[in-house]
Short mmCIF file of C-alpha atoms in Angstrom, two decimals:
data_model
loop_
_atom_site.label_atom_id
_atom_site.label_comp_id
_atom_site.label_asym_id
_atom_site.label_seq_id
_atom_site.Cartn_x
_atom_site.Cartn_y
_atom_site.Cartn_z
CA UNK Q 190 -119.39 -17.56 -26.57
CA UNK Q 191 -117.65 -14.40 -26.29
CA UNK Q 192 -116.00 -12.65 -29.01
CA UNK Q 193 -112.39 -13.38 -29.63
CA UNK Q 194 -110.25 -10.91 -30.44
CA UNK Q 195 -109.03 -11.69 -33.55
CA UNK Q 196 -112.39 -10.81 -35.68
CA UNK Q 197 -112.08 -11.83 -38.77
CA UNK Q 198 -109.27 -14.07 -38.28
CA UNK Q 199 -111.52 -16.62 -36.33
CA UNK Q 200 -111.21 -18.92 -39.27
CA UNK Q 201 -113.88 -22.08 -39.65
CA UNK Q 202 -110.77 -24.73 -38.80
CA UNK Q 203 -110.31 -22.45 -35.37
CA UNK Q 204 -114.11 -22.36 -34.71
CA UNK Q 205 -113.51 -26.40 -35.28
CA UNK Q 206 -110.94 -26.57 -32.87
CA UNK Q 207 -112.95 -24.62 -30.06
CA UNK Q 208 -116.33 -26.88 -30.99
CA UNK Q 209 -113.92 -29.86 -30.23
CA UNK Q 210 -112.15 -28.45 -26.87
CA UNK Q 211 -115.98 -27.44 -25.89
CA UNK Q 212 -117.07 -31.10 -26.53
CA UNK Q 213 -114.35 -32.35 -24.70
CA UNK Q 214 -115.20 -30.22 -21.70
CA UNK Q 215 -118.74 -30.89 -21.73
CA UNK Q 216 -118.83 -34.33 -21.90
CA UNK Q 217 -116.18 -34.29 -19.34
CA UNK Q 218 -118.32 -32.39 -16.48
CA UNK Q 219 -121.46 -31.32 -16.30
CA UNK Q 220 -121.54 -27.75 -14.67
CA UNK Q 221 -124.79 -25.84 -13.56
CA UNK Q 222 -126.55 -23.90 -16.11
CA UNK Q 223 -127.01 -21.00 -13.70
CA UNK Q 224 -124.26 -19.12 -12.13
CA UNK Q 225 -125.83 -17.09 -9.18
CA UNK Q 226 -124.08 -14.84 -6.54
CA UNK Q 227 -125.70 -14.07 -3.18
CA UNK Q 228 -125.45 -10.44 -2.06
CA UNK Q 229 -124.69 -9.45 1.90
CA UNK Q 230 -124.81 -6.71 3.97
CA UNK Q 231 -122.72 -7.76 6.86
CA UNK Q 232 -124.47 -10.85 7.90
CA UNK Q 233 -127.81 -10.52 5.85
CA UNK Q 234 -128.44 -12.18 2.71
CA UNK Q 235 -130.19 -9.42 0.75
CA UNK Q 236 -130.81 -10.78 -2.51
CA UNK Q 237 -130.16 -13.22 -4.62
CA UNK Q 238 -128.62 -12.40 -8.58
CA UNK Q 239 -128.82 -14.96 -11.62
CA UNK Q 240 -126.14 -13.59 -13.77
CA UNK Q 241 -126.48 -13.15 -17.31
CA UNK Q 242 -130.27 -14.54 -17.64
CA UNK Q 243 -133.39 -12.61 -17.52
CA UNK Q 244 -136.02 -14.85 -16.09
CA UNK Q 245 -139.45 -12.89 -16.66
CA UNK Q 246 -141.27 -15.62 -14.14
CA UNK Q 247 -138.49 -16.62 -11.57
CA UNK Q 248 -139.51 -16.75 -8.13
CA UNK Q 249 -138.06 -17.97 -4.56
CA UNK Q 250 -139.34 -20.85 -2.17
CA UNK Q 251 -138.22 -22.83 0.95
CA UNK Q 252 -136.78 -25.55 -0.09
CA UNK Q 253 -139.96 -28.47 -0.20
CA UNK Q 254 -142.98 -25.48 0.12
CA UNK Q 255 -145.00 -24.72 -2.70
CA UNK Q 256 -145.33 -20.54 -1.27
CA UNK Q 257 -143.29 -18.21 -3.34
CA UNK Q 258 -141.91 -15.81 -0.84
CA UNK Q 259 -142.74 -12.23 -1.54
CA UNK Q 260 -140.07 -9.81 -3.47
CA UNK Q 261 -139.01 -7.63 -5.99
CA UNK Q 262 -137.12 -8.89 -9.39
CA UNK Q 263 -134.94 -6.55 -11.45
CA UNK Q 264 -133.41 -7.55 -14.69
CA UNK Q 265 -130.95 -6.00 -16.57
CA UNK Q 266 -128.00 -8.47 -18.03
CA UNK Q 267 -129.15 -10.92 -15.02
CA UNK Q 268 -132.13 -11.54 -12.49
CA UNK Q 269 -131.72 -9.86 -9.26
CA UNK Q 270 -134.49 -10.87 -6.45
CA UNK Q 271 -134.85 -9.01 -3.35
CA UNK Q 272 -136.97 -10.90 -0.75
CA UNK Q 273 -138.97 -8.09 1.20
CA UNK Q 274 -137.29 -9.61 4.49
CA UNK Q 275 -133.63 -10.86 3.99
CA UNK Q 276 -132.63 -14.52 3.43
CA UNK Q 277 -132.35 -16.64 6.60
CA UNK Q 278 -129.29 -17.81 7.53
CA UNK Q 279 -128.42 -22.12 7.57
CA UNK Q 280 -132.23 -22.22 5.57
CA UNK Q 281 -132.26 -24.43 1.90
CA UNK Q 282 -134.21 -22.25 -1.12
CA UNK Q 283 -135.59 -23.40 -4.08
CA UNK Q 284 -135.31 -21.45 -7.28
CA UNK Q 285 -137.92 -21.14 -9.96
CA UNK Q 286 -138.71 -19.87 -13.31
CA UNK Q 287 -142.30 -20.57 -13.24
CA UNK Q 288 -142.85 -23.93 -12.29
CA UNK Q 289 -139.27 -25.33 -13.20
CA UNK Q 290 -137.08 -25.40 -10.70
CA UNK Q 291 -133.39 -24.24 -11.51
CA UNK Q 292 -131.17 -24.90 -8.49
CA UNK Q 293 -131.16 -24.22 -4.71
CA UNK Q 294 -128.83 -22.44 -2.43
CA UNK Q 295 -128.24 -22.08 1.35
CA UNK Q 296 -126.88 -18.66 2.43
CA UNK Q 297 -124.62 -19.63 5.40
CA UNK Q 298 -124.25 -17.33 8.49
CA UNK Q 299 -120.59 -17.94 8.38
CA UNK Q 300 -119.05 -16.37 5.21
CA UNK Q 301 -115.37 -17.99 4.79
CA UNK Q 302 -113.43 -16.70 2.12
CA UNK Q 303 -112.44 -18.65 -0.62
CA UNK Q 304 -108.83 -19.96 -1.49
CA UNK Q 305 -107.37 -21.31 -4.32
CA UNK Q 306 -106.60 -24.95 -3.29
CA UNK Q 307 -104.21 -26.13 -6.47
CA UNK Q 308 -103.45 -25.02 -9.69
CA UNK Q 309 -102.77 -28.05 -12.30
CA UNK Q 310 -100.83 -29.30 -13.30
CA UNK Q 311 -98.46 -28.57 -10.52
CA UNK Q 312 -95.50 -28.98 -12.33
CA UNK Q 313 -92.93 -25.61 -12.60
CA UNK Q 314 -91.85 -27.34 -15.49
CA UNK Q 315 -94.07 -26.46 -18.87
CA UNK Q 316 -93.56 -26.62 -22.43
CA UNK Q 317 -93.78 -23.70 -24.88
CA UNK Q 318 -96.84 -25.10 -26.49
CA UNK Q 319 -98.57 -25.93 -22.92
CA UNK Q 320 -102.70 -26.10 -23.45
CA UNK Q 321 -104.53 -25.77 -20.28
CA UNK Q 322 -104.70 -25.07 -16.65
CA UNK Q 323 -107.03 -25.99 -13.91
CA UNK Q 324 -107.76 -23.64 -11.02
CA UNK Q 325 -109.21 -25.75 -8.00
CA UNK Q 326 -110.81 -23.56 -5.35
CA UNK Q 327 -111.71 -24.52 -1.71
CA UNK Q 328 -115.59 -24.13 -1.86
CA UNK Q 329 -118.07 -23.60 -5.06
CA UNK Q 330 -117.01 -20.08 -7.02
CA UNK Q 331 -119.84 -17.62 -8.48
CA UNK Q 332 -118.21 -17.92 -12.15
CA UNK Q 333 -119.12 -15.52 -14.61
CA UNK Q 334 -116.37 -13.27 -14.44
CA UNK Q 335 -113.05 -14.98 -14.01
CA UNK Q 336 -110.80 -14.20 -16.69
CA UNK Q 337 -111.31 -10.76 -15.32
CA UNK Q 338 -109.31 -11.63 -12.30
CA UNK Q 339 -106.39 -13.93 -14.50
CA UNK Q 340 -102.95 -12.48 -15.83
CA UNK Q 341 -100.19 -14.12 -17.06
CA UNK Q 342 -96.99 -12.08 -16.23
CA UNK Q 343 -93.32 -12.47 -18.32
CA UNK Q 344 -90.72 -10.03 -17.02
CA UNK Q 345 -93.21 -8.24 -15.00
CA UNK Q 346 -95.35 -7.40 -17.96
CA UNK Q 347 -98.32 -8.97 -19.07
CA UNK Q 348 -99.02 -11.00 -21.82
CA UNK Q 349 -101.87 -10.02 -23.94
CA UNK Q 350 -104.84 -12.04 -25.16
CA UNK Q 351 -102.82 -15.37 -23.19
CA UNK Q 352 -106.29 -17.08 -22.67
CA UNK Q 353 -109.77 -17.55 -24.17
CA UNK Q 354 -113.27 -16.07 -22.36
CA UNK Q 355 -115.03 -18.67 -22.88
CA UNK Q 356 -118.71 -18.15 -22.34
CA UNK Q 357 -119.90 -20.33 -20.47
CA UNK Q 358 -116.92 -20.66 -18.64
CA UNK Q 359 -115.83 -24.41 -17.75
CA UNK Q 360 -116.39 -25.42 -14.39
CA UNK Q 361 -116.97 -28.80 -12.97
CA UNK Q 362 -120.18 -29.60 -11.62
CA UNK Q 363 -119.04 -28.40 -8.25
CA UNK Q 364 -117.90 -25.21 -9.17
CA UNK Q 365 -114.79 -25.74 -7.69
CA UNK Q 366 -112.65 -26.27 -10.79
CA UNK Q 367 -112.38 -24.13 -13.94
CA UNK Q 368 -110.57 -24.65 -16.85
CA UNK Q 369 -108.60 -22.06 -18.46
CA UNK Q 370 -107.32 -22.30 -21.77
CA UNK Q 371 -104.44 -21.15 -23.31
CA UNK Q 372 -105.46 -19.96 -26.41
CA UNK Q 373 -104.80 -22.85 -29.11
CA UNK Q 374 -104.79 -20.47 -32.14
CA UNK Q 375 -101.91 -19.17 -31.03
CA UNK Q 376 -100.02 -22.89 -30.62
CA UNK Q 377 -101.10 -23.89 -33.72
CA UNK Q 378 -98.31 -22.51 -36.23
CA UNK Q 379 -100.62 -22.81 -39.21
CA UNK Q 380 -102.99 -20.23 -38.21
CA UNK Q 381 -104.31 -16.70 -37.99
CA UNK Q 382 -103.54 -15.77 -34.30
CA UNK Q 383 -100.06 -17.70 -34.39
CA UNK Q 384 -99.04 -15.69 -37.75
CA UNK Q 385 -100.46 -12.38 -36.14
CA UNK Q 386 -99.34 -12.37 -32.43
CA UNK Q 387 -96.90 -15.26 -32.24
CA UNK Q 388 -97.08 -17.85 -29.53
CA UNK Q 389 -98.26 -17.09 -26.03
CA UNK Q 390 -95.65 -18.68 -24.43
CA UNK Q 391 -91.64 -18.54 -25.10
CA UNK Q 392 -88.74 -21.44 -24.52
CA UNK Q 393 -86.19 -20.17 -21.93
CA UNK Q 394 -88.46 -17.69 -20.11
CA UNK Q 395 -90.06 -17.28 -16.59
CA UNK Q 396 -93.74 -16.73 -16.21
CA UNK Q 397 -96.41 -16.42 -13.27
CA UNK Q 398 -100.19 -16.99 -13.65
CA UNK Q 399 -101.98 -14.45 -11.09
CA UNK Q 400 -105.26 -15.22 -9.91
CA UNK Q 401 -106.66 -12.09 -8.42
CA UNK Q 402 -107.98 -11.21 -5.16
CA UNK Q 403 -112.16 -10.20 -5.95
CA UNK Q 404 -113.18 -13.37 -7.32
CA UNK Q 405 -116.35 -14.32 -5.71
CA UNK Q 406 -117.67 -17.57 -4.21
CA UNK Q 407 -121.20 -18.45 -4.34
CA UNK Q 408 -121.51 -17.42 -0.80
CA UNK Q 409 -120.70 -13.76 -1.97
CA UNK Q 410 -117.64 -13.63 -0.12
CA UNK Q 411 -113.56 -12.43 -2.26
CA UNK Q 412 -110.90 -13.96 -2.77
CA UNK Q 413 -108.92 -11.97 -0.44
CA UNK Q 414 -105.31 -12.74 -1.67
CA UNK Q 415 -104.43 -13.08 -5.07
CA UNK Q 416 -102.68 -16.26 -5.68
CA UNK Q 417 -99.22 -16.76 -8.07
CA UNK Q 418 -98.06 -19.83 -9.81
CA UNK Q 419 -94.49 -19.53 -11.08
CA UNK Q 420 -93.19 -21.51 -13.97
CA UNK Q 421 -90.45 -22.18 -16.64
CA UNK Q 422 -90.93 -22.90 -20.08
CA UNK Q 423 -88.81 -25.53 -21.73
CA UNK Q 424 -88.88 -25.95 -25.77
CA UNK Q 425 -91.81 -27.51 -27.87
CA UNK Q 426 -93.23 -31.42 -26.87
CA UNK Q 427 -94.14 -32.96 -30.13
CA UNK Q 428 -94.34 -36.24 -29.02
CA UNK Q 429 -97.14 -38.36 -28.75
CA UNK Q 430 -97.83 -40.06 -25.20
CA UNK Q 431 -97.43 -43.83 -24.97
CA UNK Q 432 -98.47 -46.54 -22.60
CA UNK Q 433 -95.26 -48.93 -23.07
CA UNK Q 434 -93.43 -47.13 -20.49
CA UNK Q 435 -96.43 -46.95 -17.66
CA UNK Q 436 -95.98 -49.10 -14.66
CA UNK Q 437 -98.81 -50.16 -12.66
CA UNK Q 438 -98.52 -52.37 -9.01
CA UNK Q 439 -100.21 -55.57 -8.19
CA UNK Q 440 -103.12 -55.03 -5.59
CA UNK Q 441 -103.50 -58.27 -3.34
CA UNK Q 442 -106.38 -60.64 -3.94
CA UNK Q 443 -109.51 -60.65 -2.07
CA UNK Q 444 -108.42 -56.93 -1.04
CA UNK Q 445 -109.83 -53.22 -1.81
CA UNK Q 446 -106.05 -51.98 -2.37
CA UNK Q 447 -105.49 -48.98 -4.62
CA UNK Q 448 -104.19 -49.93 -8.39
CA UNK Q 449 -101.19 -46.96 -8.64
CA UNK Q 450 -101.14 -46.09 -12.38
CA UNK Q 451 -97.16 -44.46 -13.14
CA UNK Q 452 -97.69 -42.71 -16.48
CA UNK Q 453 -93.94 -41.94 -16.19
CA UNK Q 454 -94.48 -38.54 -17.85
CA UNK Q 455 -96.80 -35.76 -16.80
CA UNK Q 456 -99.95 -36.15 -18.31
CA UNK Q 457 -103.13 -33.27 -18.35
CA UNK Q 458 -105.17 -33.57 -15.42
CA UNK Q 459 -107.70 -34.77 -17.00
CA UNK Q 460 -106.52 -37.80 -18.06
CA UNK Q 461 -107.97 -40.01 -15.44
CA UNK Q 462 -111.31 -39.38 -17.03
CA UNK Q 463 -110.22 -41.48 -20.04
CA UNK Q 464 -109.42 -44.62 -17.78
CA UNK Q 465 -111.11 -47.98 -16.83
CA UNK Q 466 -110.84 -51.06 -15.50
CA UNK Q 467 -112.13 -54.81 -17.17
CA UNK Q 468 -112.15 -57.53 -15.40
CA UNK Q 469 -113.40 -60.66 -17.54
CA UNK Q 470 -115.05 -58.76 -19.88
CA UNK Q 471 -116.82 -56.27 -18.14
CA UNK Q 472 -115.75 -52.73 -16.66
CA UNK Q 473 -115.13 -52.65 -13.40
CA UNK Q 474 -117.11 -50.27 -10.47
CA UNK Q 475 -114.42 -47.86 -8.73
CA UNK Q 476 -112.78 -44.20 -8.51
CA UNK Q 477 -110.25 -42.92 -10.49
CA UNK Q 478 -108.19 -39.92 -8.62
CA UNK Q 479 -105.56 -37.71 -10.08
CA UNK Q 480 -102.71 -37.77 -7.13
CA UNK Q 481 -99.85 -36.00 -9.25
CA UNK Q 482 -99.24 -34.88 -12.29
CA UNK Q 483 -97.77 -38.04 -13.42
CA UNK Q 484 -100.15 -41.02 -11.40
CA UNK Q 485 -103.56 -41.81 -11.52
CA UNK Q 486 -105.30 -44.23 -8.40
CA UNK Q 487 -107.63 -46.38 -9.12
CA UNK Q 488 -110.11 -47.68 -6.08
CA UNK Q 489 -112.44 -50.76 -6.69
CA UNK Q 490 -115.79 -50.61 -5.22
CA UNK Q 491 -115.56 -54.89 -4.93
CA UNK Q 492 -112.70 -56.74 -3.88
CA UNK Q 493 -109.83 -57.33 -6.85
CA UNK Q 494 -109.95 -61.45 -8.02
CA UNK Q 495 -107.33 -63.43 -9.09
CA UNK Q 496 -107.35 -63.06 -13.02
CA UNK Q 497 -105.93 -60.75 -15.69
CA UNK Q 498 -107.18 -57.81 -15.74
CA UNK Q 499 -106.95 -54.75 -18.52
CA UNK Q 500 -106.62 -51.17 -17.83
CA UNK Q 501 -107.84 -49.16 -20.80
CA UNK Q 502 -107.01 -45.74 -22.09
CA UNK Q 503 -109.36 -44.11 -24.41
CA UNK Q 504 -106.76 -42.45 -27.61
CA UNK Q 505 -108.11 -38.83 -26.46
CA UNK Q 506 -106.38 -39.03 -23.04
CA UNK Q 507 -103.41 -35.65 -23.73
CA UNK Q 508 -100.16 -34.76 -22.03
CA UNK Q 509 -99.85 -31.14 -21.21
CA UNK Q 510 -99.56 -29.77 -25.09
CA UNK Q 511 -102.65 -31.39 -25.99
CA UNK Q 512 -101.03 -34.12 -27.94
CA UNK Q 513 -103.04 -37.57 -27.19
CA UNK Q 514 -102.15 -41.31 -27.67
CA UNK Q 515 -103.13 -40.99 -31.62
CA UNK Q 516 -101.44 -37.34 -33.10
CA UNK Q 517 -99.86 -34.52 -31.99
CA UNK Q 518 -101.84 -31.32 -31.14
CA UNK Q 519 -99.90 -29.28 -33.70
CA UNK Q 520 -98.53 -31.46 -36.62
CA UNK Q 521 -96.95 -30.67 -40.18
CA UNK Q 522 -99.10 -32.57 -42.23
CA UNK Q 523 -96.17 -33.33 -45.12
CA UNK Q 524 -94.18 -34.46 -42.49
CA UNK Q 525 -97.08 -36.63 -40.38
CA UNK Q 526 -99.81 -37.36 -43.22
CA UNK Q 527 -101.52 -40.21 -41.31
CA UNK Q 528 -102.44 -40.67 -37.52
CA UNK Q 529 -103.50 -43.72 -35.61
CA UNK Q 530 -107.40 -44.26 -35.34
CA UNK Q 531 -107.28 -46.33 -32.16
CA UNK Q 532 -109.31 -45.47 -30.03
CA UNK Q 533 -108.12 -47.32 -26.63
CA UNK Q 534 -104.73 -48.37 -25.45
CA UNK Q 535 -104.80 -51.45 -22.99
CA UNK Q 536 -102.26 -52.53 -20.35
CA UNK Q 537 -102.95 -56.22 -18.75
CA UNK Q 538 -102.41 -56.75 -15.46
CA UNK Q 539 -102.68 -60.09 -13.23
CA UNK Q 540 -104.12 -60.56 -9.57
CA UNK Q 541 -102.40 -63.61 -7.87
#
């Protein structure tokens, strides 16, 4: 992990809340363990770098062939390897350190440039003690060095320190989606950061999260444009999600329809991770899709059955300050003591 900077003042309970936002993210998605970059020279692929790993034994193969194709390797904070003829174009390659194979990659003739594709949530709307954001690009991003391309602008100056660097940064398996955190030491009241540079965010003000032009995709091509998300910030959200309000329609029987989930509030993105569907008894096969900040879809792989169903909610599910179904991200404990343990919430539903 990279260092913080706050020194000293990363206490143990903040190292306990980043071991328990890294949990979360890891059991969540399950991103490569190598972030590599391939290098061009118009429409050669020169060489291929494995950031931030020396690999003493790494070598290169077509994809399926046991040959190691001949090149140079350079290390120094990474692996660079330089085939002695460049990449071909449209061709699959294996990568190896020693006999272990670590990933492949296709260089493609046609380098597009990357775009961002959403920023969640996609509300303008956020409160002052908002948690996270997820950047969604249009193809699979390089990683490694993307807080150096993020700002977070208030009356056209920035805002210091807004985010953590986490190392490894979180992206989704694709590396199309990385998650950027706001940093919670400074939304928790109680401690060091908060008392020492006061919140990142303020009720009443404009902002804009710029993602710069630069960052790489994994074909080696920039972001060409940088990208701006304006937004508001309302006053703190201290209340706990709850199910009672949700709404959910009634698929037909004997029919694939989508089950529309209306949380009726605007919930993290991730929050249709923490779903599923039972169906006497046992959890039911299908696809949960985020489709706004506020409704979740919900696609069977078998026909829905007449017969009550129940659509569960694990407690850890949070709306956009981190508050989930059981306490409130940032909580006085004289005035809240003692939480709920639950650990789902269930709404029934019935087929006809």
């Amino acid at each position: 992990m990279a260092t913080l900077p706050y020194g000293p003042l990363m206490t143990g309970g903040y190292k306990f809340i980043l071991l328990v936002f890294l949990s979360f993210w890891i059991t969540q998605s399950k991103a490569q363990d190598y972030d590599f970059l391939i290098n061009w020279h118009g429409e050669e692929a020169l060489s291929l770098l494995i950031k931030e790993i020396e690999l003493s034994e790494v070598n290169v193969r077509l994809s399926g062939k046991h040959q190691k194709i001949a090149g140079t390797i350079t290390a120094n904070e990474g692996t660079l390897f330089t085939p002695y003829f460049p990449f071909a174009n449209n061709v699959t390659y294996q990568v190896f350190n020693d006999e272990q194979l670590l990933f492949s990659f296709t260089p493609q003739k046609d380098i597009k440039s990357p775009e961002v594709k959403n920023v969640f949530p996609v509300t303008d709307e956020l409160p002052v003690n908002f948690l996270k954001f997820y950047i969604e690009f249009d193809q699979s991003m390089a990683g490694g060095h993307v807080y150096d391309y993020l700002q977070l602008i208030k009356n056209g100056a920035e805002v210091e320190n807004a985010f953590i660097p986490l190392k490894p940064e979180l992206w989704d398996a694709n590396k199309q989606i990385v998650t950027v955190w706001i940093d919670p030491g400074r939304i928790k009241r109680d401690l060091g950061p908060n008392k020492k540079y006061g919140a990142v965010l303020e009720a009443g003000y404009s902002y804009q999260l710029i993602i710069g032009k630069g960052l790489k995709a994994t074909n080696g091509a920039d972001l060409n444009a940088k990208f701006v998300k304006s937004f508001h910030v309302f006053e703190r959200d201290e209340k706990t999600p709850s199910v009672t309000s949700w709404t959910l329609n009634s698929p037909t029987n004997n029919s694939r329809e989508m089950l529309l989930i209306d949380m009726q509030e605007v919930m993290d993105y991730s929050s249709h991770h923490f779903m599923s569907v039972f169906y006497n008894g046992n959890e039911m096969e299908g696809d949960f899709e985020f489709i706004s900040d506020g409704e979740i879809s919900f696609f069977p792989k078998k026909s829905w059955q007449k017969g009550e169903y129940v659509l569960k909610i694990a407690s850890k599910a949070e709306d956009l300050a981190g508050n989930n179904f059981n306490r409130p991200f940032d909580r006085d404990l004289n005035k809240l003591p003692n939480v709920s343990e639950q650990k789902f919430y269930e709404i029934k539903f019935n087929i006809l």
